[in-house]
Amino acid sequence: MLASYSKPGYPYDNAVTEVFFKYLKQREINRRTYHSIQEVQLSCFEYIEQFYNNYNPHSANNGLTPNQKEENYFKKI
């Protein structure tokens, strides 16, 4: 596996990741005050598992949420 990075100031190289972090910050991180790194980690985990994977349809997944896409994948194998 080879790590790659976008050019500074050019988010289009990795648009999917950029959008994910944009919404993580807007919907979760910037709305709360945290008192420990553990609180931040738990908040991020809960956002991903309870909201993002269940309620965020993606054009890359043909309009399915990540959990729906995963369910369809495992039904096929």
N, CA, C and O of each residue as an XYZ file, in Angstrom:
308
protein
N       0.852     -1.168      0.000
C       0.000      0.000      0.000
C       0.897      1.230      0.000
O       1.898      1.286      0.714
N       0.527      2.204     -0.804
C       1.295      3.427     -0.927
C       0.444      4.595     -0.458
O      -0.657      4.810     -0.965
N       0.949      5.344      0.501
C       0.229      6.521      0.979
C       0.345      7.625     -0.054
O       1.394      7.804     -0.674
N      -0.736      8.360     -0.234
C      -0.684      9.508     -1.134
C      -1.385     10.676     -0.462
O      -2.275     10.495      0.369
N      -0.975     11.852     -0.829
C      -1.511     13.049     -0.202
C      -1.912     14.053     -1.272
O      -1.313     14.116     -2.345
N      -2.916     14.818     -0.963
C      -3.326     15.890     -1.863
C      -2.344     17.039     -1.756
O      -1.640     17.192     -0.758
N      -2.313     17.835     -2.795
C      -1.514     19.055     -2.748
C      -2.174     20.014     -1.761
O      -3.401     20.046     -1.669
N      -1.398     20.784     -1.031
C      -1.984     21.763     -0.111
C      -2.918     22.719     -0.850
O      -2.582     23.235     -1.916
N      -4.085     22.945     -0.272
C      -5.049     23.857     -0.862
C      -5.798     23.307     -2.059
O      -6.479     24.056     -2.759
N      -5.682     22.008     -2.308
C      -6.346     21.388     -3.455
C      -7.093     20.150     -2.983
O      -6.569     19.041     -3.090
N      -8.321     20.316     -2.455
C      -9.051     19.192     -1.861
C      -9.626     18.212     -2.868
O     -10.146     17.168     -2.472
N      -9.550     18.514     -4.160
C     -10.205     17.689     -5.174
C      -9.502     16.361     -5.411
O     -10.095     15.447     -5.983
N      -8.247     16.237     -4.983
C      -7.527     14.976     -5.140
C      -8.159     13.865     -4.316
O      -8.097     12.695     -4.695
N      -8.762     14.223     -3.203
C      -9.337     13.233     -2.301
C     -10.691     13.740     -1.811
O     -10.904     13.898     -0.609
N     -11.588     13.990     -2.734
C     -12.854     14.648     -2.425
C     -13.715     13.871     -1.440
O     -14.357     14.476     -0.581
N     -13.746     12.547     -1.540
C     -14.588     11.742     -0.646
C     -14.159     11.929      0.804
O     -14.996     12.139      1.683
N     -12.868     11.852      1.050
C     -12.352     12.023      2.412
C     -12.565     13.445      2.898
O     -12.923     13.660      4.056
N     -12.350     14.412      2.027
C     -12.549     15.810      2.407
C     -13.994     16.062      2.827
O     -14.235     16.747      3.821
N     -14.942     15.527      2.096
C     -16.359     15.712      2.428
C     -16.691     15.032      3.750
O     -17.416     15.590      4.574
N     -16.163     13.824      3.954
C     -16.418     13.124      5.211
C     -15.964     13.973      6.400
O     -16.720     14.166      7.352
N     -14.727     14.481      6.342
C     -14.213     15.260      7.468
C     -14.933     16.604      7.596
O     -15.088     17.114      8.706
N     -15.365     17.172      6.496
C     -16.149     18.408      6.554
C     -17.407     18.189      7.391
O     -17.703     18.968      8.297
N     -18.141     17.124      7.081
C     -19.382     16.862      7.811
C     -19.129     16.389      9.241
O     -19.906     16.715     10.139
N     -18.082     15.645      9.464
C     -17.742     15.242     10.836
C     -17.520     16.481     11.700
O     -18.018     16.556     12.823
N     -16.782     17.439     11.182
C     -16.525     18.666     11.941
C     -17.800     19.479     12.127
O     -18.082     19.947     13.230
N     -18.580     19.653     11.044
C     -19.795     20.472     11.124
C     -20.851     19.861     12.027
O     -21.462     20.559     12.837
N     -21.067     18.571     11.890
C     -22.183     17.918     12.578
C     -21.843     17.426     13.979
O     -22.744     17.202     14.787
N     -20.575     17.256     14.275
C     -20.229     16.650     15.560
C     -19.155     17.434     16.313
O     -19.429     17.968     17.388
N     -17.970     17.510     15.785
C     -16.817     18.042     16.517
C     -17.017     19.488     16.955
O     -16.799     19.811     18.123
N     -17.423     20.354     16.047
C     -17.518     21.782     16.364
C     -18.747     22.152     17.188
O     -18.899     23.312     17.571
N     -19.611     21.207     17.463
C     -20.831     21.492     18.230
C     -20.697     21.191     19.714
O     -21.615     21.456     20.489
N     -19.567     20.644     20.108
C     -19.420     20.213     21.497
C     -18.105     20.701     22.075
O     -17.195     21.108     21.352
N     -18.027     20.649     23.392
C     -16.781     20.907     24.103
C     -16.319     19.587     24.688
O     -17.092     18.887     25.344
N     -15.075     19.249     24.457
C     -14.525     17.977     24.926
C     -13.516     18.236     26.037
O     -12.820     19.251     26.048
N     -13.454     17.289     26.974
C     -12.547     17.425     28.106
C     -11.415     16.413     28.079
O     -10.514     16.459     28.916
N     -11.459     15.502     27.120
C     -10.382     14.512     27.002
C     -10.357     13.962     25.581
O     -11.336     14.074     24.843
N      -9.247     13.378     25.213
C      -9.128     12.756     23.897
C     -10.083     11.570     23.786
O     -10.561     11.259     22.695
N     -10.362     10.910     24.901
C     -11.298      9.791     24.889
C     -12.707     10.253     24.512
O     -13.423      9.545     23.804
N     -13.103     11.425     24.977
C     -14.409     11.968     24.610
C     -14.476     12.259     23.113
O     -15.502     12.013     22.479
N     -13.399     12.775     22.552
C     -13.354     13.048     21.110
C     -13.443     11.739     20.332
O     -14.199     11.638     19.366
N     -12.677     10.745     20.752
C     -12.687      9.446     20.070
C     -14.072      8.811     20.117
O     -14.559      8.314     19.102
N     -14.704      8.822     21.274
C     -16.038      8.245     21.417
C     -17.055      9.008     20.567
O     -17.912      8.403     19.922
N     -16.956     10.314     20.571
C     -17.862     11.135     19.776
C     -17.725     10.820     18.286
O     -18.730     10.698     17.585
N     -16.504     10.688     17.806
C     -16.270     10.354     16.392
C     -16.803      8.967     16.069
O     -17.448      8.772     15.039
N     -16.538      8.011     16.937
C     -17.019      6.647     16.729
C     -18.543      6.614     16.663
O     -19.114      5.991     15.767
N     -19.197      7.277     17.603
C     -20.659      7.289     17.629
C     -21.232      7.990     16.400
O     -22.240      7.544     15.852
N     -20.613      9.067     15.967
C     -21.074      9.762     14.763
C     -21.015      8.832     13.557
O     -21.968      8.752     12.782
N     -19.908      8.140     13.401
C     -19.738      7.251     12.249
C     -20.720      6.091     12.315
O     -21.412      5.811     11.337
N     -20.788      5.424     13.442
C     -21.609      4.219     13.561
C     -23.102      4.503     13.624
O     -23.894      3.763     13.040
N     -23.500      5.555     14.320
C     -24.922      5.792     14.535
C     -25.547      6.719     13.503
O     -26.737      6.598     13.213
N     -24.779      7.635     12.948
C     -25.370      8.570     11.993
C     -24.841      8.366     10.583
O     -25.604      8.040      9.674
N     -23.561      8.554     10.397
C     -22.987      8.579      9.046
C     -23.269      7.300      8.268
O     -23.720      7.363      7.124
N     -23.013      6.159      8.861
C     -23.190      4.889      8.150
C     -24.648      4.516      7.928
O     -24.949      3.713      7.046
N     -25.555      5.084      8.711
C     -26.973      4.741      8.593
C     -27.792      5.735      7.781
O     -28.788      5.349      7.168
N     -27.401      6.992      7.763
C     -28.268      8.022      7.199
C     -27.645      8.847      6.085
O     -28.286      9.779      5.601
N     -26.444      8.552      5.662
C     -25.775      9.343      4.631
C     -25.674      8.571      3.328
O     -24.721      7.813      3.147
N     -26.621      8.734      2.415
C     -26.488      8.060      1.120
C     -25.346      8.679      0.314
O     -25.055      9.868      0.442
N     -24.713      7.866     -0.507
C     -23.561      8.308     -1.295
C     -23.802      8.036     -2.771
O     -24.312      6.979     -3.142
N     -23.436      8.982     -3.597
C     -23.547      8.762     -5.040
C     -22.611      7.639     -5.477
O     -22.923      6.908     -6.418
N     -21.477      7.492     -4.814
C     -20.537      6.413     -5.142
C     -21.126      5.039     -4.822
O     -20.663      4.028     -5.350
N     -22.136      4.999     -3.968
C     -22.811      3.745     -3.603
C     -24.179      3.644     -4.273
O     -25.060      2.941     -3.779
N     -24.356      4.329     -5.374
C     -25.644      4.342     -6.085
C     -26.796      4.794     -5.191
O     -27.897      4.250     -5.270
N     -26.543      5.782     -4.350
C     -27.581      6.336     -3.492
C     -27.848      5.560     -2.216
O     -28.792      5.869     -1.488
N     -27.030      4.560     -1.937
C     -27.191      3.771     -0.712
C     -26.325      4.344      0.400
O     -25.319      5.006      0.148
N     -26.737      4.076      1.636
C     -25.886      4.420      2.771
C     -24.753      3.397      2.848
O     -24.852      2.330      2.242
N     -23.679      3.700      3.580
C     -22.612      2.709      3.729
C     -23.105      1.373      4.290
O     -22.659      0.316      3.845
N     -24.016      1.411      5.255
C     -24.520      0.153      5.819
C     -25.349     -0.635      4.809
O     -25.258     -1.861      4.762
N     -26.153      0.050      4.006
C     -26.926     -0.640      2.969
C     -26.002     -1.271      1.936
O     -26.230     -2.399      1.500
N     -24.969     -0.550      1.550
C     -24.002     -1.076      0.582
C     -23.317     -2.319      1.140
O     -23.135     -3.306      0.426
N     -22.940     -2.272      2.404
C     -22.298     -3.419      3.041
C     -23.252     -4.612      3.102
O     -22.849     -5.740      2.817
N     -24.503     -4.375      3.468
C     -25.492     -5.462      3.518
C     -25.652     -6.116      2.151
O     -25.676     -7.343      2.047
N     -25.761     -5.308      1.109
C     -25.891     -5.844     -0.248
C     -24.666     -6.655     -0.646
O     -24.789     -7.693     -1.297
N     -23.502     -6.192     -0.263
C     -22.264     -6.901     -0.582
C     -22.275     -8.297      0.038
O     -21.971     -9.281     -0.637
N     -22.622     -8.384      1.318
C     -22.582     -9.678      1.998
C     -23.713    -10.610      1.561
O     -23.597    -11.826      1.706
N     -24.791    -10.064      1.036
C     -25.850    -10.911      0.487
C     -25.390    -11.608     -0.787
O     -25.847    -12.707     -1.100
N     -24.482    -10.966     -1.523
C     -24.008    -11.508     -2.796
C     -22.956    -12.599     -2.629
O     -22.794    -13.441     -3.513
N     -22.235    -12.596     -1.499
C     -21.179    -13.611     -1.342
C     -21.649    -14.785     -0.539
O     -20.886    -15.724     -0.315
